[in-house]
Amino acid sequence: MVAKLVCLLVLLVPSLTRAMESDITCLRSLKSQLKDPHAHLSNWVFGNYSDGYICSFFGVYCWRSNLNKVISINLGGSGLEGEFPSGVKLCSFMESLNLTGNNLTGTLPSDIFSSLPYLVTLDLSNNNLAGNIPASLSNVSYLNTLLLDHNRLTGPIPSELASSPRLLKFSVAHNDLKGPIPEFTIRNISLSSFDGNPDLCGFPLDPCPRPDSFYSMAIIAANIAAAAFFPVGACYGWLFDSRKQNQRPKRR
């Protein structure tokens, strides 16, 4: 029995060590990819490698204080600038990522979130992110809070998100999204989750126009135009005909 435990420890220790090194690389990458004009990340000093040293970093929370394993990154309102830091995918056991209220730009990479399978909370609200919402977010099976409001996101809301099994809190308000809202299974979905997107439609916003209504509107518009221009055309025709008759030479 003791021999089995020893063998198990021999197998687990290298794996755990690699995992912790991955989290250190994650934070190092995040710091290098973002500008920090207010020096909030000034105590992110690497090279110590003692147990749990990254757990004292500003905004970083670990599974245990003596274990270099990140459970949460909370850098909301820190004034960070730059594109979304792709290095966060190396914090593969992270449960919460809060980058709200910064100045993140660019698009959300679609290949990142599959590397964060345990993510429960993702708050990227109040930034300047653009582009489409990645459908891969629906593959994060434990995700229950997704806040993307107050950005510049475009395109439709991925239908896959509507069937996310654990999603409880969701907001894409005040973006430039368009198209029909998918049928979400969460009960507490409200107007405020989608407000500020003029080109979105469907519950809980106004119903989407039916495809045949555009054809009907086109016919109505054509009829109105015809009715409006018919008298004008008739007058021009009458004037032209009268002028033509007056120009005919008189017979002697």
Short mmCIF file of C-alpha atoms in Angstrom, two decimals:
data_model
loop_
_atom_site.label_atom_id
_atom_site.label_comp_id
_atom_site.label_asym_id
_atom_site.label_seq_id
_atom_site.Cartn_x
_atom_site.Cartn_y
_atom_site.Cartn_z
CA MET A 1 0.00 0.00 0.00
CA VAL A 2 2.78 2.43 0.91
CA ALA A 3 4.56 1.60 -2.32
CA LYS A 4 1.42 2.47 -4.29
CA LEU A 5 1.13 5.83 -2.54
CA VAL A 6 4.75 6.61 -3.25
CA CYS A 7 4.27 5.77 -6.91
CA LEU A 8 1.18 7.97 -7.03
CA LEU A 9 3.09 10.90 -5.53
CA VAL A 10 5.91 10.38 -7.99
CA LEU A 11 3.41 10.65 -10.84
CA LEU A 12 1.46 13.60 -9.44
CA VAL A 13 4.28 15.90 -8.30
CA PRO A 14 5.75 16.54 -11.79
CA SER A 15 2.23 17.13 -13.16
CA LEU A 16 1.40 19.60 -10.37
CA THR A 17 4.73 21.34 -10.81
CA ARG A 18 4.07 21.82 -14.52
CA ALA A 19 0.60 23.14 -13.73
CA MET A 20 1.98 25.73 -11.31
CA GLU A 21 4.65 26.79 -13.81
CA SER A 22 1.85 27.24 -16.33
CA ASP A 23 0.04 29.65 -13.99
CA ILE A 24 3.21 31.67 -13.47
CA THR A 25 3.63 31.88 -17.24
CA CYS A 26 -0.02 32.92 -17.46
CA LEU A 27 0.48 35.92 -15.19
CA ARG A 28 3.80 36.84 -16.76
CA SER A 29 2.14 36.85 -20.17
CA LEU A 30 -0.81 38.92 -18.94
CA LYS A 31 1.51 41.57 -17.54
CA SER A 32 3.59 41.74 -20.72
CA GLN A 33 0.55 42.00 -23.00
CA LEU A 34 -1.16 44.88 -21.19
CA LYS A 35 -0.13 48.47 -20.51
CA ASP A 36 -0.42 49.42 -16.85
CA PRO A 37 -0.43 53.24 -16.67
CA HIS A 38 -1.50 53.28 -13.01
CA ALA A 39 1.12 50.72 -11.91
CA HIS A 40 -1.41 48.35 -10.34
CA LEU A 41 0.76 45.42 -11.41
CA SER A 42 3.94 46.84 -9.93
CA ASN A 43 4.19 44.05 -7.34
CA TRP A 44 3.97 41.38 -10.04
CA VAL A 45 7.67 40.59 -9.74
CA PHE A 46 8.74 37.23 -11.10
CA GLY A 47 11.78 35.11 -10.28
CA ASN A 48 11.08 34.23 -6.64
CA TYR A 49 9.55 30.80 -7.22
CA SER A 50 8.82 30.27 -3.53
CA ASP A 51 5.61 28.50 -2.60
CA GLY A 52 2.65 30.78 -3.13
CA TYR A 53 4.62 33.90 -4.06
CA ILE A 54 2.25 34.82 -6.91
CA CYS A 55 -0.67 34.69 -4.45
CA SER A 56 0.44 38.05 -3.04
CA PHE A 57 0.17 39.71 -6.46
CA PHE A 58 -2.41 42.48 -6.78
CA GLY A 59 -5.73 41.03 -7.95
CA VAL A 60 -4.57 37.40 -7.88
CA TYR A 61 -6.19 34.75 -5.69
CA CYS A 62 -4.90 31.19 -5.33
CA TRP A 63 -6.40 27.89 -4.34
CA ARG A 64 -4.18 27.99 -1.25
CA SER A 65 -1.90 30.74 -0.02
CA ASN A 66 1.14 28.48 -0.28
CA LEU A 67 0.32 27.09 -3.71
CA ASN A 68 1.11 28.87 -6.98
CA LYS A 69 -2.22 27.87 -8.48
CA VAL A 70 -4.56 30.68 -9.60
CA ILE A 71 -8.27 30.40 -8.87
CA SER A 72 -9.24 34.00 -9.65
CA ILE A 73 -7.93 37.14 -11.34
CA ASN A 74 -9.71 40.36 -10.39
CA LEU A 75 -8.29 43.42 -12.15
CA GLY A 76 -11.53 45.34 -12.61
CA GLY A 77 -11.20 49.11 -12.85
CA SER A 78 -7.40 49.01 -13.04
CA GLY A 79 -7.06 51.15 -16.17
CA LEU A 80 -5.26 48.41 -18.10
CA GLU A 81 -4.85 48.94 -21.84
CA GLY A 82 -4.34 46.66 -24.82
CA GLU A 83 -5.87 43.69 -26.59
CA PHE A 84 -7.45 40.86 -24.67
CA PRO A 85 -4.50 38.97 -23.09
CA SER A 86 -4.42 35.55 -24.71
CA GLY A 87 -2.01 34.31 -22.04
CA VAL A 88 -4.85 33.89 -19.52
CA LYS A 89 -5.63 30.53 -21.13
CA LEU A 90 -2.56 29.15 -19.32
CA CYS A 91 -4.37 29.63 -15.97
CA SER A 92 -6.31 26.54 -16.88
CA PHE A 93 -7.83 25.91 -13.43
CA MET A 94 -9.07 29.48 -13.01
CA GLU A 95 -12.71 29.91 -11.96
CA SER A 96 -13.14 33.69 -12.21
CA LEU A 97 -11.74 36.34 -14.56
CA ASN A 98 -12.77 39.95 -13.94
CA LEU A 99 -11.36 42.57 -16.32
CA THR A 100 -14.30 44.98 -16.24
CA GLY A 101 -13.77 48.73 -16.47
CA ASN A 102 -10.46 48.74 -18.32
CA ASN A 103 -9.58 49.75 -21.87
CA LEU A 104 -9.33 46.37 -23.59
CA THR A 105 -9.50 46.57 -27.37
CA GLY A 106 -9.49 44.21 -30.33
CA THR A 107 -11.50 41.01 -30.60
CA LEU A 108 -12.11 38.07 -28.30
CA PRO A 109 -10.01 35.14 -29.57
CA SER A 110 -12.22 32.11 -30.18
CA ASP A 111 -9.57 29.55 -29.18
CA ILE A 112 -8.97 30.77 -25.62
CA PHE A 113 -12.05 29.70 -23.72
CA SER A 114 -11.76 26.00 -24.51
CA SER A 115 -8.58 26.10 -22.40
CA LEU A 116 -10.52 27.43 -19.38
CA PRO A 117 -12.95 24.59 -18.69
CA TYR A 118 -13.54 25.48 -15.02
CA LEU A 119 -14.38 29.15 -15.59
CA VAL A 120 -17.51 30.13 -13.64
CA THR A 121 -17.45 33.94 -13.95
CA LEU A 122 -16.27 36.02 -16.90
CA ASP A 123 -16.72 39.79 -16.64
CA LEU A 124 -15.38 41.81 -19.57
CA SER A 125 -17.94 44.60 -19.37
CA ASN A 126 -17.14 48.31 -19.81
CA ASN A 127 -14.23 47.95 -22.23
CA ASN A 128 -13.75 48.65 -25.95
CA LEU A 129 -13.83 45.09 -27.26
CA ALA A 130 -15.03 44.68 -30.85
CA GLY A 131 -15.87 41.88 -33.27
CA ASN A 132 -18.13 38.89 -32.77
CA ILE A 133 -18.97 37.04 -29.57
CA PRO A 134 -17.14 33.67 -29.80
CA ALA A 135 -19.52 30.73 -29.96
CA SER A 136 -16.82 28.74 -28.12
CA LEU A 137 -17.95 30.40 -24.88
CA SER A 138 -20.80 27.90 -24.86
CA ASN A 139 -18.23 25.11 -24.38
CA VAL A 140 -17.28 26.44 -20.94
CA SER A 141 -19.63 24.07 -19.16
CA TYR A 142 -19.40 25.63 -15.66
CA LEU A 143 -19.96 29.22 -16.80
CA ASN A 144 -22.83 30.85 -14.91
CA THR A 145 -21.97 34.57 -15.21
CA LEU A 146 -21.11 36.15 -18.56
CA LEU A 147 -20.99 39.96 -18.70
CA LEU A 148 -20.02 41.56 -22.02
CA ASP A 149 -22.07 44.75 -21.80
CA HIS A 150 -20.82 48.24 -22.72
CA ASN A 151 -18.38 47.24 -25.45
CA ARG A 152 -18.42 47.54 -29.26
CA LEU A 153 -19.26 43.93 -30.09
CA THR A 154 -20.96 43.28 -33.42
CA GLY A 155 -22.80 40.52 -35.24
CA PRO A 156 -25.40 38.13 -33.86
CA ILE A 157 -25.60 36.53 -30.42
CA PRO A 158 -24.39 32.92 -30.90
CA SER A 159 -27.37 30.59 -30.56
CA GLU A 160 -25.15 28.11 -28.71
CA LEU A 161 -25.01 30.46 -25.70
CA ALA A 162 -28.75 30.19 -25.19
CA SER A 163 -28.42 26.52 -24.28
CA SER A 164 -25.49 26.89 -21.87
CA PRO A 165 -26.59 24.59 -19.03
CA ARG A 166 -25.41 26.65 -16.03
CA LEU A 167 -25.71 30.20 -17.30
CA LEU A 168 -27.57 32.31 -14.70
CA LYS A 169 -26.43 35.89 -15.34
CA PHE A 170 -25.93 37.25 -18.84
CA SER A 171 -25.61 40.73 -20.35
CA VAL A 172 -24.62 42.05 -23.77
CA ALA A 173 -26.33 45.42 -23.32
CA HIS A 174 -24.99 48.53 -25.08
CA ASN A 175 -23.08 46.97 -27.95
CA ASP A 176 -23.69 46.96 -31.72
CA LEU A 177 -25.21 43.49 -31.96
CA LYS A 178 -27.89 42.65 -34.49
CA GLY A 179 -30.32 39.93 -35.44
CA PRO A 180 -32.75 37.79 -33.45
CA ILE A 181 -32.12 36.99 -29.79
CA PRO A 182 -31.83 33.21 -29.26
CA GLU A 183 -34.33 31.51 -26.96
CA PHE A 184 -32.47 31.43 -23.65
CA THR A 185 -33.35 28.82 -21.06
CA ILE A 186 -32.48 31.05 -18.08
CA ARG A 187 -35.57 32.42 -16.36
CA ASN A 188 -34.30 35.76 -15.13
CA ILE A 189 -33.43 37.10 -18.58
CA SER A 190 -34.64 40.69 -18.92
CA LEU A 191 -34.70 43.71 -21.19
CA SER A 192 -31.63 45.14 -19.46
CA SER A 193 -29.55 42.19 -20.69
CA PHE A 194 -29.96 43.34 -24.32
CA ASP A 195 -30.79 47.04 -24.09
CA GLY A 196 -28.80 49.50 -26.20
CA ASN A 197 -28.53 47.28 -29.31
CA PRO A 198 -30.86 48.96 -31.85
CA ASP A 199 -30.60 46.11 -34.36
CA LEU A 200 -31.44 43.29 -31.96
CA CYS A 201 -34.97 41.90 -31.95
CA GLY A 202 -37.03 39.18 -30.32
CA PHE A 203 -38.00 38.50 -26.73
CA PRO A 204 -37.61 40.40 -24.44
CA LEU A 205 -37.21 43.20 -27.04
CA ASP A 206 -39.64 43.99 -29.85
CA PRO A 207 -40.58 41.08 -32.13
CA CYS A 208 -38.47 40.57 -35.23
CA PRO A 209 -40.17 41.54 -38.51
CA ARG A 210 -41.40 38.58 -40.52
CA PRO A 211 -39.51 37.95 -43.76
CA ASP A 212 -42.67 38.41 -45.85
CA SER A 213 -43.34 41.81 -44.27
CA PHE A 214 -40.43 43.31 -46.20
CA TYR A 215 -42.06 42.16 -49.46
CA SER A 216 -45.39 43.62 -48.40
CA MET A 217 -43.76 46.91 -47.45
CA ALA A 218 -42.03 47.04 -50.83
CA ILE A 219 -45.35 46.57 -52.64
CA ILE A 220 -47.04 49.22 -50.52
CA ALA A 221 -44.16 51.64 -51.15
CA ALA A 222 -44.34 50.96 -54.90
CA ASN A 223 -48.10 51.58 -54.94
CA ILE A 224 -47.71 54.83 -53.00
CA ALA A 225 -45.00 55.99 -55.40
CA ALA A 226 -47.15 55.09 -58.39
CA ALA A 227 -50.16 56.91 -56.96
CA ALA A 228 -48.04 59.97 -56.22
CA PHE A 229 -46.36 60.15 -59.62
CA PHE A 230 -49.35 59.25 -61.80
CA PRO A 231 -50.87 62.77 -61.77
CA VAL A 232 -47.47 64.27 -62.46
CA GLY A 233 -46.92 61.90 -65.35
CA ALA A 234 -50.39 62.59 -66.73
CA CYS A 235 -49.77 66.34 -66.63
CA TYR A 236 -46.45 65.98 -68.43
CA GLY A 237 -48.10 63.79 -71.03
CA TRP A 238 -50.90 66.29 -71.60
CA LEU A 239 -48.49 69.22 -71.88
CA PHE A 240 -46.25 67.32 -74.30
CA ASP A 241 -49.21 66.32 -76.47
CA SER A 242 -50.57 69.88 -76.50
CA ARG A 243 -47.20 71.27 -77.47
CA LYS A 244 -46.86 68.73 -80.22
CA GLN A 245 -50.23 69.66 -81.69
CA ASN A 246 -49.40 73.38 -81.60
CA GLN A 247 -46.19 72.75 -83.54
CA ARG A 248 -47.94 71.03 -86.46
CA PRO A 249 -47.95 73.17 -89.67
CA LYS A 250 -51.31 74.64 -90.56
CA ARG A 251 -52.84 73.54 -93.84
CA ARG A 252 -53.66 76.22 -96.31
#
